[in-house]
Tab-separated table of C-alpha atoms and ligand atoms in Angstrom:
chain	number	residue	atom	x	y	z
A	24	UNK	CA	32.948	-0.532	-7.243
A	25	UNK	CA	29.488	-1.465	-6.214
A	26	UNK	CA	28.459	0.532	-2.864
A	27	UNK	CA	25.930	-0.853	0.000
A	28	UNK	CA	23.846	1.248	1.508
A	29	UNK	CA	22.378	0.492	4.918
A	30	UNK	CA	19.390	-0.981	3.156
A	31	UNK	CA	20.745	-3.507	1.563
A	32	UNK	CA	20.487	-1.654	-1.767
A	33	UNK	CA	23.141	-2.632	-4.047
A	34	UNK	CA	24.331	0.619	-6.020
A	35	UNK	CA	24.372	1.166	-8.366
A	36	UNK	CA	21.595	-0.281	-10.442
A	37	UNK	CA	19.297	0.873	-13.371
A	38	UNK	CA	15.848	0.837	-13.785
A	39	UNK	CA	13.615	2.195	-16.451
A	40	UNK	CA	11.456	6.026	-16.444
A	41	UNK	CA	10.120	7.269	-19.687
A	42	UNK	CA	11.309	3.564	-21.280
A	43	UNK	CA	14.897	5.004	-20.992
A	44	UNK	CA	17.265	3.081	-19.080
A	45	UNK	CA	18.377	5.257	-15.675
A	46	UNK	CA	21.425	4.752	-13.666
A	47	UNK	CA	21.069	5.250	-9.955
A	48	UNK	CA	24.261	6.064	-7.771
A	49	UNK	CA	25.409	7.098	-4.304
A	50	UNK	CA	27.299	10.453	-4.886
A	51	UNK	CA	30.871	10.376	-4.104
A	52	UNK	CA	33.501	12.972	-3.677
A	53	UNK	CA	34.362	12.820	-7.303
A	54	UNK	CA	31.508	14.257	-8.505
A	55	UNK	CA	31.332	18.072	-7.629
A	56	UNK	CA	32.323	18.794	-10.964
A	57	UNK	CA	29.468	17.115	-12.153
A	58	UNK	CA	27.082	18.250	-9.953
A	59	UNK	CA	28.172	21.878	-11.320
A	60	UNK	CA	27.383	21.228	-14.895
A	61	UNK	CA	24.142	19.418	-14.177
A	62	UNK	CA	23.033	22.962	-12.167
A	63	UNK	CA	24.503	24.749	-14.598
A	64	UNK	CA	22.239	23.760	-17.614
A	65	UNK	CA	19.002	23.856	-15.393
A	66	UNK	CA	16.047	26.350	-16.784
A	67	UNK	CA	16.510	29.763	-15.039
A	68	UNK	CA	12.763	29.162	-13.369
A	69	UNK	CA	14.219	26.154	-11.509
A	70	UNK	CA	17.691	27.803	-10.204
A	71	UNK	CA	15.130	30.932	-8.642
A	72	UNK	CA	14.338	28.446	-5.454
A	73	UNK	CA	17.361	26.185	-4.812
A	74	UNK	CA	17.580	25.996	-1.261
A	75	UNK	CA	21.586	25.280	-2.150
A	76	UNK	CA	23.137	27.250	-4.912
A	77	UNK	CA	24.345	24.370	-6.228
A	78	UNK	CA	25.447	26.579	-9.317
A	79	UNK	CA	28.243	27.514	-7.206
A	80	UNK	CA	31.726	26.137	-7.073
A	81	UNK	CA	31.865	26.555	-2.893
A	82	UNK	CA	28.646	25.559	-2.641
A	83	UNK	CA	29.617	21.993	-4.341
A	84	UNK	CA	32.334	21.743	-2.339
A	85	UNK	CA	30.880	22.369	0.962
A	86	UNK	CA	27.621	19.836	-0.129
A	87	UNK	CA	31.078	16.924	-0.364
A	88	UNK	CA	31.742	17.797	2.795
A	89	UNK	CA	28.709	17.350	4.515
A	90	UNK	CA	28.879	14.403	2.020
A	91	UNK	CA	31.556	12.619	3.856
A	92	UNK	CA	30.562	13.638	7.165
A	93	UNK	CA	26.786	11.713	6.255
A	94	UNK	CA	24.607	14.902	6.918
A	95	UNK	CA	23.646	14.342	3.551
A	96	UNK	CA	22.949	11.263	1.635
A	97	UNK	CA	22.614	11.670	-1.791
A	98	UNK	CA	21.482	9.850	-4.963
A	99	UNK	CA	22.410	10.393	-7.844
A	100	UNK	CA	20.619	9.410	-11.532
A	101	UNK	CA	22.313	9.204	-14.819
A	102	UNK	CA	20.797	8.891	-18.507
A	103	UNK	CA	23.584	7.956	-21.125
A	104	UNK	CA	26.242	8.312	-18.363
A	105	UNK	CA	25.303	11.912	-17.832
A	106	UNK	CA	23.844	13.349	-14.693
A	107	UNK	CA	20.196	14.412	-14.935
A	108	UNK	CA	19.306	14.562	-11.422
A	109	UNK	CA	19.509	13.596	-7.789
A	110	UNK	CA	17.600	12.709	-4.597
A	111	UNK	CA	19.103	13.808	-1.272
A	112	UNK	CA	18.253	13.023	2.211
A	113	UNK	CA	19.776	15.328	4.891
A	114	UNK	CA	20.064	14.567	8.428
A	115	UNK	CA	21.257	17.640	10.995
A	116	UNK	CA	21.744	16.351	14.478
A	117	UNK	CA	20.552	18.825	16.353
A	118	UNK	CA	19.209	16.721	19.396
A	119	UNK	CA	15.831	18.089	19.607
A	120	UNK	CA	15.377	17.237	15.573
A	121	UNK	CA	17.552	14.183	15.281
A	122	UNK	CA	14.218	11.834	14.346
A	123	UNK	CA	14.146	14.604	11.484
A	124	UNK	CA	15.008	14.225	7.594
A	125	UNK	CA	14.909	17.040	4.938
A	126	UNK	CA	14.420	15.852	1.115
A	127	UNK	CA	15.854	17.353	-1.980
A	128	UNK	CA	14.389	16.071	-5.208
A	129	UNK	CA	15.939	18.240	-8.064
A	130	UNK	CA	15.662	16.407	-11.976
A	131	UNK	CA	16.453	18.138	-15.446
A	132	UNK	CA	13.388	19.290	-17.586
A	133	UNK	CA	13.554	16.506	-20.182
A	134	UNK	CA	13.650	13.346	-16.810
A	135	UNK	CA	10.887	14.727	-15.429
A	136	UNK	CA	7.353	13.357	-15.335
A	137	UNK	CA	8.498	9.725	-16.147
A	138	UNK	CA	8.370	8.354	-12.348
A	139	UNK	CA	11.898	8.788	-11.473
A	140	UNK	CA	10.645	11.350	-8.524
A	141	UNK	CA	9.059	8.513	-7.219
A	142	UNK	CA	11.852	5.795	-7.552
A	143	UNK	CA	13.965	8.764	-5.643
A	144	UNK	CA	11.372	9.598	-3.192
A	145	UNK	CA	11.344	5.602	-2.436
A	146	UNK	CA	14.968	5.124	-2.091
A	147	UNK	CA	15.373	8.132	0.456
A	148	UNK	CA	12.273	6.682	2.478
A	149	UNK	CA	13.858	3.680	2.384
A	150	UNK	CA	17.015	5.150	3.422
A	151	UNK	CA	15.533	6.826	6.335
A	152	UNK	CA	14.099	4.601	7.972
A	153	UNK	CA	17.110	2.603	8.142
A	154	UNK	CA	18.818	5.961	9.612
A	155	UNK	CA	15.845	5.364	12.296
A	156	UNK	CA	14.159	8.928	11.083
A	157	UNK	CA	10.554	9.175	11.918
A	158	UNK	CA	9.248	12.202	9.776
A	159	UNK	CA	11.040	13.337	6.418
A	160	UNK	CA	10.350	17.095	5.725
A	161	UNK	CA	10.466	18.928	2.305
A	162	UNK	CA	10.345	22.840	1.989
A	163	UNK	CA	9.117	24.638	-1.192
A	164	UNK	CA	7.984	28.390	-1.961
A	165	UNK	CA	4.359	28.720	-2.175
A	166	UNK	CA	4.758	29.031	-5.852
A	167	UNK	CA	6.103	25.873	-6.790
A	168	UNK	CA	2.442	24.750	-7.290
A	169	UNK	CA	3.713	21.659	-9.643
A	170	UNK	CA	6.379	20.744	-7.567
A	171	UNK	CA	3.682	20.679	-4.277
A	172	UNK	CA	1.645	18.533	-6.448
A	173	UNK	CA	4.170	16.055	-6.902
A	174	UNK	CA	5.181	16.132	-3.077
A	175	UNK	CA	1.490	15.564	-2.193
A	176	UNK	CA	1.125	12.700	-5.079
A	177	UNK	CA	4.235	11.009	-2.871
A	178	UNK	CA	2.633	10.953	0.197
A	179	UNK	CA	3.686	14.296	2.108
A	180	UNK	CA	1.362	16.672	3.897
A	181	UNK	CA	1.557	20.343	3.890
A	182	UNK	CA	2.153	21.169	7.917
A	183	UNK	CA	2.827	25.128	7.585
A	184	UNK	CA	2.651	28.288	5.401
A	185	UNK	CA	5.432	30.746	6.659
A	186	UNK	CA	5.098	33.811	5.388
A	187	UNK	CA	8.051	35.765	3.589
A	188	UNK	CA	10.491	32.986	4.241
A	189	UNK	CA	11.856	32.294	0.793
A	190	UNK	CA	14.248	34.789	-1.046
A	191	UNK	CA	14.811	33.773	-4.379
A	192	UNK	CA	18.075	34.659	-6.668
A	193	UNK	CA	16.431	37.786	-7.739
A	194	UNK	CA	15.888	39.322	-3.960
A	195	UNK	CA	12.102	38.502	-3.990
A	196	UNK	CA	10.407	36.971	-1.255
A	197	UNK	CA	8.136	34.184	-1.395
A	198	UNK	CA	5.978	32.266	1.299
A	199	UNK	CA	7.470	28.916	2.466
A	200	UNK	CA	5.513	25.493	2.545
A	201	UNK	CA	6.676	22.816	4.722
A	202	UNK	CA	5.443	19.461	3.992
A	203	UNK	CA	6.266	16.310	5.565
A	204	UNK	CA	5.953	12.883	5.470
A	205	UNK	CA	5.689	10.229	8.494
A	206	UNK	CA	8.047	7.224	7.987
A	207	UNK	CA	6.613	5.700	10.597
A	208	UNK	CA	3.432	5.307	8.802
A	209	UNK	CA	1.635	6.443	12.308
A	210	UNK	CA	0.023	9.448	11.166
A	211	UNK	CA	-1.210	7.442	7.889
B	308	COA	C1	9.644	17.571	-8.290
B	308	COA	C2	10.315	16.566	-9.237
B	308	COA	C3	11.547	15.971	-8.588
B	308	COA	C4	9.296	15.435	-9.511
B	308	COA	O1	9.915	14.393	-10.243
B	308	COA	P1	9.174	13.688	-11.463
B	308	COA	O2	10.028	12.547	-11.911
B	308	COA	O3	8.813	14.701	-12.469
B	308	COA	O4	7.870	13.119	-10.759
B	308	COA	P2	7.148	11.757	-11.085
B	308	COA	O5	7.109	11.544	-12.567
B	308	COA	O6	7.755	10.648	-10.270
B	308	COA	O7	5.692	12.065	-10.563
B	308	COA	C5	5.279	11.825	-9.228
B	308	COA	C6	3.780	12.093	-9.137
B	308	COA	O8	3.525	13.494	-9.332
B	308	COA	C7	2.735	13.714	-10.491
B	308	COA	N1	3.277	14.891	-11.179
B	308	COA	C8	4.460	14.969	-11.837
B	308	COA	N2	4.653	16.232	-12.276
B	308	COA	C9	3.561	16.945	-11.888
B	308	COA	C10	3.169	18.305	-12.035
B	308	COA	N3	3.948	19.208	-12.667
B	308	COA	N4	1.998	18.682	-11.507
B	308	COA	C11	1.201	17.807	-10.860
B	308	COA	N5	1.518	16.496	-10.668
B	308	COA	C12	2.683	16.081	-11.186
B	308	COA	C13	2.848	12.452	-11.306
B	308	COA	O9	1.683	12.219	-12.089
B	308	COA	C14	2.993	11.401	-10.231
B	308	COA	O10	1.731	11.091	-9.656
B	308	COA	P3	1.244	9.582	-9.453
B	308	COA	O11	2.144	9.029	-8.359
B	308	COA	O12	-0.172	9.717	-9.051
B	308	COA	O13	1.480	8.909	-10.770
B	308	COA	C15	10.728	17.225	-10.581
B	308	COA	O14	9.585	17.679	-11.239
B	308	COA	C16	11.714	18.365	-10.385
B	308	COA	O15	12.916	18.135	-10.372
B	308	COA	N6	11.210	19.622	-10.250
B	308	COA	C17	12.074	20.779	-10.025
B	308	COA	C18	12.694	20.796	-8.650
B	308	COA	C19	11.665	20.909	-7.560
B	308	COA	O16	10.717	21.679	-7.642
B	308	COA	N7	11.864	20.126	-6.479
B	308	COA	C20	10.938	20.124	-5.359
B	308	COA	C21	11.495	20.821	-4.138
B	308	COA	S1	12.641	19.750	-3.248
């Protein structure tokens, strides 16, 4: 059944990246085991800085949770009526952060570079604002040189460099960018 989110958006609906038709879709509790096998296949380089394992079973099952609580809001994009990547907006209330929203943008290799990072990164604006967040922040290791390119290309601005704050899968640390974007449009 067709979900509503607070913007109005009707999901799910399809658009086209690459000229291949994409399914986008509010994640539901159903789809952990999905979510698994998507991680599961990714390239070793992009499992080394997941901020969530989301290789892992508990991991999954704990991201459903916070799911259904709305901590995190995720969107999900299928190709062929497989899952090939998702956007996700999370939103801790702490009280001195509340006006705060992290983003996740995670696709597989052969989605990538065909706009959908964009069409995500919209959505989860979108979907902020309407949560009444002011600033949307995304971390990344220092390394992830492509992946701060893209970031910058959607509008965010790298804040701070903290140093040593990234451990990766292999026990390596790595500096941490944070980057963020104003959905207020105030600091534009
Ligand atoms: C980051 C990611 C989601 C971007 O999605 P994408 O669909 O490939 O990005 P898009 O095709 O929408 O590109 C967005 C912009 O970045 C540019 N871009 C894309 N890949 C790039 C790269 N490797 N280097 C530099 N710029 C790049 C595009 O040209 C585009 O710019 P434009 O708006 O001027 O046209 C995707 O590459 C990914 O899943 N990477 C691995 C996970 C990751 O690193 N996530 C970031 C931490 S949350």
């Amino acid at each position: 059944m067709a979900k509503e989110s607070k913007s109005k958006r009707i999901y799910p609906w399809k658009t086209k990246a690459g000229g291949e038709e994409m399914t986008l879709r509010l994640m539901t509790a159903e789809d952990g085991p999905a979510m698994l096998e998507f991680a599961r296949a990714l390239p070793e380089d992009d499992l080394l800085f997941l901020a969530v394992d989301i290789t892992d079973e508990r991991a999954v099952d704990d991201w459903i949770r916070r799911l259904k609580d709305k901590i995190i809001h995720t969107i999900l994009v299928e190709k062929d009526g497989r899952l090939v990547g998702h956007g996700s907006l999370i939103h801790e209330e702490q009280v001195w952060t509340r006006h705060l929203g992290g983003m996740i943008l995670l696709l597989a290799p052969e989605v990538r570079g065909k706009g959908l990072g964009h069409i995500l990164a919209g959505e989860l604006f979108r979907y902020a604002e309407d949560l009444g967040l002011r600033k949307i922040v995304a971390r990344m290791a220092a390394d992830q040189k492509g992946a701060i390119q893209v970031f910058e290309k959607l509008g965010f601005k790298a804040e701070a460099l903290l140093t040593d704050c990234v451990i990766d899968r292999n026990d390596m640390t790595h500096d941490l960018i944070i980057m963020s974007y104003d959905v207020t449009g105030f600091n534009e």
